[in-house]
XYZ file of C-alpha atoms in Angstrom:
538
model
C -39.064 68.118 -4.490
C -37.883 64.954 -2.544
C -34.690 65.526 -0.723
C -34.049 61.770 -1.030
C -31.655 59.772 -2.968
C -32.765 59.499 -6.483
C -33.327 56.230 -8.417
C -30.143 56.463 -10.087
C -28.164 57.170 -7.392
C -29.617 54.365 -5.357
C -28.319 52.193 -8.577
C -25.014 53.207 -8.431
C -24.604 52.706 -4.805
C -25.998 49.489 -5.352
C -23.565 48.504 -8.171
C -20.776 49.928 -5.818
C -21.283 47.463 -2.910
C -21.790 44.567 -5.527
C -18.655 45.187 -6.658
C -16.819 45.660 -3.454
C -18.628 42.431 -2.320
C -17.280 40.599 -5.520
C -13.702 41.868 -4.802
C -13.762 40.653 -1.161
C -15.002 37.350 -2.204
C -12.156 37.068 -4.609
C -9.709 38.012 -2.115
C -11.153 35.341 0.401
C -11.022 32.794 -2.069
C -7.651 33.901 -2.902
C -6.472 33.824 0.613
C -7.879 30.089 1.068
C -5.763 28.859 -1.623
C -2.774 30.691 -0.239
C -3.267 29.205 3.030
C -3.674 26.001 1.500
C -0.019 26.771 -0.353
C 1.255 27.692 2.718
C 0.045 24.477 4.719
C 1.437 22.377 1.828
C 5.056 24.094 1.964
C 4.826 23.814 5.830
C 3.970 19.965 5.688
C 7.019 19.620 3.348
C 9.420 21.580 5.637
C 8.311 19.551 8.553
C 9.181 16.391 6.698
C 12.713 17.984 5.955
C 12.952 19.076 9.533
C 12.671 15.559 10.770
C 14.938 14.405 8.132
C 17.732 17.013 8.478
C 17.426 16.504 12.685
C 17.742 12.791 12.446
C 20.894 13.326 10.059
C 22.160 16.025 12.498
C 21.722 13.714 15.411
C 23.973 10.969 13.982
C 26.276 13.465 12.859
C 26.899 14.768 16.315
C 26.948 11.101 17.828
C 29.501 10.237 15.297
C 31.838 12.949 15.820
C 31.611 12.565 19.529
C 32.392 8.909 19.078
C 35.151 9.582 17.017
C 36.790 12.383 19.645
C 36.387 9.958 22.547
C 37.824 6.906 20.728
C 41.616 6.016 20.794
C 43.489 3.766 18.723
C 43.057 0.424 21.210
C 39.352 1.373 21.593
C 38.399 1.099 17.595
C 35.057 -0.449 16.764
C 35.289 -4.323 16.338
C 32.804 -6.249 13.848
C 30.441 -8.264 16.501
C 30.286 -11.677 15.175
C 28.104 -13.395 17.842
C 24.733 -11.574 16.334
C 21.280 -12.459 17.971
C 20.827 -15.973 18.676
C 19.543 -17.979 16.121
C 16.158 -19.620 16.533
C 16.184 -23.595 16.806
C 13.335 -24.523 14.549
C 14.517 -22.411 11.676
C 15.666 -25.068 8.328
C 17.103 -24.054 5.135
C 16.126 -25.038 1.686
C 18.171 -27.125 -0.347
C 17.130 -24.502 -3.432
C 14.718 -22.765 -5.226
C 11.189 -21.022 -3.834
C 8.590 -23.281 -2.363
C 5.925 -23.170 -4.766
C 2.554 -24.495 -5.333
C 1.476 -25.529 -9.047
C -2.020 -26.445 -9.852
C -4.130 -24.860 -7.210
C -7.619 -24.600 -8.188
C -8.728 -22.124 -10.206
C -5.240 -21.211 -11.211
C -4.128 -21.622 -14.787
C -0.881 -23.205 -15.392
C 1.360 -22.127 -18.006
C 4.415 -24.491 -17.339
C 6.531 -21.302 -17.062
C 9.635 -21.501 -14.514
C 9.413 -18.981 -11.774
C 12.234 -16.599 -11.967
C 14.652 -16.786 -8.966
C 16.852 -13.533 -10.303
C 15.826 -9.803 -9.576
C 13.395 -9.516 -12.747
C 10.745 -10.864 -10.604
C 8.412 -8.662 -12.696
C 8.042 -11.282 -15.101
C 6.967 -13.713 -12.726
C 3.880 -15.772 -13.387
C 0.707 -15.469 -11.548
C -0.243 -18.946 -11.679
C 2.428 -20.082 -9.245
C 2.147 -19.889 -5.358
C 5.314 -18.852 -3.211
C 4.371 -20.485 0.078
C 7.783 -19.455 1.360
C 11.393 -18.445 0.752
C 14.446 -19.290 2.364
C 17.864 -17.260 3.587
C 20.809 -17.842 1.011
C 18.515 -18.932 -2.065
C 19.208 -17.700 -5.327
C 17.870 -14.163 -6.167
C 16.895 -13.914 -2.304
C 18.665 -10.276 -1.210
C 16.895 -8.625 1.890
C 17.613 -5.178 2.555
C 19.771 -4.447 5.413
C 18.149 -4.273 8.826
C 20.432 -3.202 11.855
C 17.755 -2.820 14.489
C 18.365 0.110 17.068
C 21.227 1.533 14.656
C 20.718 5.466 15.423
C 21.237 6.222 11.532
C 17.935 5.548 9.734
C 19.686 4.872 6.454
C 22.570 2.633 7.464
C 19.522 0.832 9.878
C 17.441 0.219 6.423
C 13.751 0.469 5.972
C 11.188 -1.879 7.064
C 10.109 -3.592 3.976
C 7.477 -5.956 3.906
C 5.514 -5.791 0.492
C 5.234 -8.927 -1.720
C 5.072 -6.895 -4.678
C 7.118 -8.378 -7.954
C 9.654 -5.738 -7.665
C 9.750 -5.795 -3.915
C 9.100 -9.496 -2.809
C 13.073 -10.483 -3.040
C 14.325 -7.624 -1.089
C 12.189 -8.166 2.251
C 13.160 -7.645 5.429
C 9.911 -8.160 7.231
C 7.432 -10.843 7.302
C 3.486 -10.133 7.576
C 1.970 -7.128 5.817
C 0.888 -3.652 6.509
C -2.147 -2.789 7.861
C -2.159 -5.299 10.912
C -5.607 -6.831 10.873
C -6.822 -4.569 7.886
C -4.441 -6.461 5.572
C -7.147 -9.167 5.038
C -9.179 -5.953 3.699
C -6.423 -5.480 1.388
C -6.314 -8.998 0.064
C -10.008 -8.995 -0.366
C -9.873 -5.599 -2.921
C -7.075 -7.502 -4.454
C -8.850 -10.617 -5.254
C -12.388 -8.760 -6.307
C -10.374 -6.649 -8.519
C -10.895 -3.557 -6.702
C -7.656 -2.689 -6.238
C -4.001 -3.101 -8.237
C -1.796 -5.349 -6.680
C 1.166 -3.216 -7.935
C -0.759 0.082 -7.031
C 1.893 2.377 -5.534
C 1.013 5.080 -2.854
C 1.530 8.875 -3.606
C 2.704 10.114 -0.563
C 2.164 13.747 -2.044
C 1.422 16.267 1.390
C 1.028 13.121 3.658
C 4.145 14.027 5.905
C 3.878 14.634 9.522
C 1.538 17.304 10.839
C 4.112 18.311 13.702
C 7.930 17.806 13.990
C 9.032 15.105 16.559
C 12.359 13.823 17.751
C 14.844 12.109 17.241
C 15.087 10.953 20.805
C 17.732 9.206 22.429
C 15.564 6.084 22.671
C 14.912 5.624 19.061
C 18.679 4.393 18.769
C 18.050 1.767 21.956
C 16.921 -1.611 20.556
C 15.888 -2.707 23.719
C 13.755 0.510 24.305
C 11.767 0.219 21.492
C 11.001 -3.588 20.007
C 7.175 -3.073 18.862
C 6.976 -0.365 16.566
C 9.384 1.309 14.101
C 10.839 4.726 15.436
C 11.483 6.057 11.719
C 7.890 4.528 10.737
C 6.527 8.309 9.922
C 9.408 9.300 7.952
C 9.853 6.069 5.838
C 9.090 7.518 2.544
C 11.065 10.499 2.756
C 14.211 8.967 4.212
C 14.313 6.297 1.684
C 13.375 8.118 -1.367
C 16.415 7.058 -3.399
C 15.547 3.125 -2.538
C 11.744 3.824 -3.875
C 12.695 5.768 -7.182
C 16.135 4.113 -8.049
C 15.045 0.325 -6.934
C 11.410 0.369 -7.208
C 11.090 -0.813 -3.570
C 7.799 -0.246 -2.098
C 8.341 1.410 1.275
C 5.060 2.422 3.327
C 4.872 4.564 6.519
C 3.806 2.500 9.554
C 3.074 5.897 11.589
C 0.935 8.937 10.644
C 0.785 12.249 12.262
C -2.055 14.408 11.881
C -3.824 17.389 13.642
C -7.798 17.670 14.207
C -10.601 18.814 16.295
C -12.535 16.394 18.805
C -16.001 17.053 20.290
C -17.242 14.787 23.093
C -20.782 15.407 24.783
C -18.983 14.578 28.341
C -16.389 17.426 27.503
C -18.912 20.155 26.589
C -20.994 19.101 29.893
C -17.560 19.615 31.735
C -17.041 23.189 30.126
C -20.805 24.003 31.100
C -20.347 23.095 34.675
C -17.001 25.218 34.673
C -14.421 22.277 35.044
C -13.286 22.789 31.803
C -12.098 26.376 30.776
C -12.170 27.680 27.461
C -8.788 29.205 26.380
C -9.080 29.190 22.725
C -6.039 27.025 22.190
C -6.978 23.432 23.486
C -10.343 23.949 24.493
C -11.656 26.153 21.561
C -14.998 27.325 22.462
C -18.341 26.589 24.576
C -19.199 23.521 22.958
C -15.858 21.828 24.449
C -14.061 21.132 21.054
C -10.542 20.455 21.448
C -7.548 20.908 19.451
C -5.483 17.467 19.203
C -2.551 15.992 17.356
C -2.978 12.622 16.704
C -0.480 9.719 16.055
C -1.624 6.510 14.565
C 1.068 3.883 14.846
C 0.964 -0.046 13.146
C 2.914 -2.554 15.210
C 6.484 -3.727 13.904
C 7.911 -6.163 16.000
C 11.519 -6.865 16.352
C 11.255 -10.448 17.082
C 14.510 -10.943 19.437
C 13.575 -8.129 21.463
C 9.870 -8.872 21.775
C 11.027 -12.463 23.050
C 13.578 -10.865 25.391
C 11.063 -8.764 26.664
C 8.735 -11.430 27.552
C 11.668 -13.758 28.706
C 11.110 -16.508 26.065
C 13.345 -17.861 23.697
C 12.941 -16.351 19.928
C 12.681 -19.785 18.307
C 9.933 -20.408 20.935
C 7.962 -17.393 19.946
C 8.298 -18.074 16.314
C 6.840 -21.218 16.858
C 3.774 -20.275 18.875
C 3.187 -17.156 16.345
C 3.044 -19.618 13.013
C 1.330 -22.699 14.997
C -1.671 -20.292 16.665
C -2.350 -18.101 13.513
C -3.229 -21.226 11.644
C 0.315 -21.660 9.792
C -0.207 -18.275 8.199
C 3.398 -17.297 8.352
C 5.870 -19.956 7.624
C 8.249 -17.603 6.798
C 8.408 -17.315 10.628
C 9.982 -20.576 10.754
C 11.734 -20.651 7.259
C 13.584 -17.452 7.444
C 15.656 -16.834 10.718
C 17.611 -14.180 8.976
C 14.464 -11.919 8.875
C 13.990 -10.508 12.512
C 11.170 -8.187 11.943
C 7.204 -9.071 11.793
C 4.105 -6.887 11.114
C 1.340 -8.725 13.416
C -2.185 -8.823 11.965
C -3.036 -7.359 15.249
C -4.797 -3.707 15.766
C -2.499 -0.749 16.565
C -2.691 2.439 18.779
C -3.408 6.218 18.590
C -1.808 8.919 20.432
C -3.853 11.772 21.482
C -1.950 14.660 22.249
C -3.101 17.971 23.737
C -1.095 20.859 23.895
C 2.205 21.755 22.316
C 3.748 17.942 21.374
C 7.017 19.125 21.936
C 6.470 19.002 25.625
C 5.681 15.324 25.889
C 9.739 15.107 25.832
C 10.550 18.252 28.044
C 11.511 16.948 31.431
C 11.029 20.578 32.861
C 7.186 20.304 32.420
C 4.519 18.152 34.069
C 2.709 15.264 32.139
C -0.589 13.794 32.478
C -1.164 10.528 31.040
C -4.017 7.841 30.236
C -3.377 4.631 28.802
C -6.638 3.148 27.565
C -7.290 -0.195 26.070
C -10.155 -0.514 23.466
C -13.789 -1.483 25.129
C -16.181 -0.743 22.081
C -19.246 -1.181 23.890
C -18.549 1.535 26.484
C -16.372 3.589 24.494
C -18.417 4.250 21.723
C -21.993 3.025 22.543
C -21.968 3.690 26.411
C -22.485 0.547 27.916
C -22.447 1.028 31.866
C -21.038 -2.446 32.470
C -17.829 -1.139 33.016
C -15.673 1.971 34.107
C -13.990 2.014 30.366
C -15.909 5.088 28.917
C -15.980 7.553 32.285
C -12.226 6.737 32.941
C -11.734 7.401 29.139
C -13.542 11.148 29.260
C -12.082 11.753 32.703
C -8.284 10.901 31.166
C -9.285 13.310 28.317
C -10.570 16.045 30.738
C -7.666 15.843 33.159
C -4.961 15.634 29.927
C -6.466 19.004 28.636
C -6.199 20.675 32.179
C -2.520 19.821 32.749
C -1.662 20.700 28.850
C -3.930 24.115 29.531
C -1.687 24.559 32.725
C 1.428 24.622 30.696
C 2.009 20.836 30.848
C 1.532 18.234 28.390
C -1.651 16.036 28.426
C -1.635 12.434 26.581
C -4.450 9.967 25.765
C -3.035 6.340 24.203
C -5.824 4.494 22.758
C -4.795 0.523 22.180
C -6.617 -1.757 20.217
C -6.770 -4.643 22.580
C -10.510 -5.208 22.984
C -12.303 -7.228 26.078
C -8.464 -7.530 27.432
C -7.460 -8.787 24.311
C -9.723 -11.493 24.406
C -11.985 -10.216 21.905
C -15.610 -8.939 21.696
C -17.314 -12.484 21.201
C -15.620 -14.031 24.415
C -16.278 -10.901 26.311
C -19.962 -11.303 25.452
C -19.928 -14.733 26.285
C -18.448 -13.706 29.651
C -21.077 -11.328 30.165
C -23.906 -14.138 29.588
C -22.077 -16.142 31.806
C -22.026 -13.355 34.857
C -25.760 -12.138 33.987
C -27.411 -15.777 34.237
C -25.679 -16.668 37.665
C -24.976 -14.352 40.409
C -23.046 -11.829 38.910
C -20.613 -10.954 41.711
C -17.378 -9.440 42.261
C -15.815 -12.468 44.076
C -16.364 -14.441 40.800
C -15.682 -11.897 38.070
C -12.345 -13.179 36.784
C -13.166 -16.865 37.513
C -16.283 -16.186 35.061
C -13.371 -15.155 32.066
C -11.085 -17.897 33.391
C -13.601 -20.527 32.857
C -14.147 -19.544 29.067
C -11.134 -18.110 27.911
C -8.381 -19.788 29.921
C -6.920 -16.831 31.299
C -8.209 -13.522 32.772
C -6.023 -11.193 30.920
C -4.142 -11.468 27.352
C -3.063 -8.047 27.212
C 0.593 -8.405 28.359
C 1.559 -4.852 28.912
C 5.272 -5.838 28.428
C 4.989 -3.928 25.021
C 2.706 -0.819 25.867
C 5.669 1.157 27.073
C 7.554 1.323 23.752
C 5.204 3.956 22.441
C 6.335 6.569 25.651
C 9.712 5.695 24.498
C 9.275 6.726 20.798
C 7.064 10.090 21.993
C 10.581 10.883 24.275
C 8.675 10.340 27.806
C 10.933 10.180 30.781
C 8.423 10.589 33.733
C 5.092 10.886 34.127
C 3.820 13.305 36.742
C 0.186 11.881 36.986
C -0.856 8.478 35.851
C -4.491 8.309 35.075
C -4.854 4.396 35.378
C -5.436 2.113 38.371
C -4.098 -0.976 36.265
C -0.881 -2.558 38.193
C 0.197 -4.595 34.876
C 0.247 -0.688 33.283
C 2.194 0.636 36.164
C 4.547 -2.112 36.608
C 5.467 -2.046 32.619
C 6.196 1.093 32.298
C 8.077 1.658 35.594
C 10.572 -1.448 34.500
C 11.268 0.257 31.604
C 12.950 3.154 33.544
C 10.036 5.811 33.655
C 9.123 6.383 36.867
C 5.434 7.654 37.612
C 5.324 10.591 40.360
C 1.384 9.887 41.060
C -1.533 7.530 40.014
C -4.845 8.709 39.803
C -8.114 6.247 40.086
C -11.296 7.255 38.700
C -13.546 9.012 41.032
C -16.427 7.131 42.635
C -18.957 9.305 41.439
C -17.847 8.527 37.852
C -18.346 4.327 38.367
C -21.576 3.360 36.768
C -23.717 1.642 39.340
C -23.512 -1.882 37.049
C -19.915 -1.514 36.740
C -19.164 -1.659 40.769
C -18.494 -5.104 39.983
C -15.650 -4.930 37.699
C -14.019 -1.957 39.412
C -14.264 -3.923 42.987
C -13.103 -6.782 41.395
C -9.935 -5.423 40.082
C -9.191 -3.488 42.966
C -9.239 -6.658 45.195
C -6.985 -8.126 42.462
C -4.250 -5.845 42.733
C -5.619 -1.907 40.936
C -4.658 1.134 42.896
C -7.130 2.507 44.941
C -6.904 5.340 47.456
C -9.959 3.756 49.332
C -10.824 0.695 50.664
C -9.895 -3.175 49.313
C -12.415 -5.414 50.268
C -12.083 -8.618 51.863
C -13.567 -11.602 50.144
C -16.567 -11.763 52.139
C -17.306 -8.271 51.074
C -16.495 -8.653 47.563
C -19.177 -11.406 47.425
C -21.932 -8.796 48.484
C -21.350 -6.458 45.384
C -23.360 -7.693 42.842
C -24.466 -6.575 39.494
C -28.036 -6.240 37.635
C -29.574 -8.979 36.192
C -31.186 -9.096 32.857
C -34.452 -9.214 34.242
C -34.046 -5.455 36.236
C -33.462 -4.160 32.671
C -36.288 -2.578 30.941
C -36.563 -3.208 27.237
């Protein structure tokens, strides 16, 4: 007789294993749902923690001020206020509207000037508004106030319930606001759509830092922009005011082929926390920031009059924002430009810890090199080097930060950049003529103007930089002028410079970029020549 298992016994074991597998799958499914629920609760707790920290910080400052104040030191109202722009005029009354626009049906109904703007007739176009006119009631904006509630939210929406309450000019989304307009015009988006911000709160807690309450340190972004929907819930729910965040914080993984190669070559070590595996996959916290300009502060940073700034912004955007001229009482402007992204490696809390080391790369966008690998410049190699060094710093217990600004082609734009490429490659592409080619076309060699760049460092709570992974003298000077010391500057290693990128880097070093190597004289610079089109195999 066969001593093996009977068919009945085998069947019973199979059924038992199937039941066990089914149970395990059910447990796994339950675990995933539980994990998602925990993540949701944790996210909400982060948002509440951020709001509570802000409130606690404000309360502590107020109590300290009260204890230090004597009767003779009681605060007096500051009636001086910021200087008024000399070009601002006032309307004799009513909204300035255009009637009979092509393609619009006129109803003959008047434009409402009260708070019941929801009844406004869509056939009339509001061209601009004026301070003090009937129905205009902008929300308070005390830029630099330590209490976000007393400072007020950034309100720029032109929705029917909000247009009279705006305290900012422009639109959300920067340059993407144009696509928003297209979506509304093509009826793909309801103009009155209200975002549902459930579970969108910041993935990590940040701040508050003392810099957030300094009107001179942060002038180009809203320091409370990541918490806006949660700080101003009452205004949103009770007064139907549209308030949106201008900063979003998330967590992600990053994979780059050069980083994988660094792991294979032993330059970067797998630690399971920041560098996760042998493929070089990185854990990163990301902060996306849309610009919010406090016009008096921006003007001061550039050493110009606010009125001159307003006029230039109005005239050189084709007259797109007339309220820059007519609303001198509104001090905020959301410009139609790209923003920035912060990539933080390691614990975000360490960015503001002066007791640990910080490595920083501030990088301006270069689509051709950063994304598509063009070798005419050093942008992608320096960016990758910056990421690798930031990761190493974080792995050693410090903080590594890379900040990516949307300033394509030195803020001249990609079309201008390619025109310059053509002029270079059709002539003798020499380092000695590098900047002249740009100035001949654009009239200026660089429009990035780094004066506003340090604002993001203040917002992150950064008070010193141990290793600055940049050679730019403009970036260095802007940061140091804002009171943030830089202890070491790290140039791009020579072996990472593409052959055709020598023209750019040698010209920049000659113009003042930092280097630990030789600075060429003009004769030597004229010998540095780039690749001609004919040298490229197609």
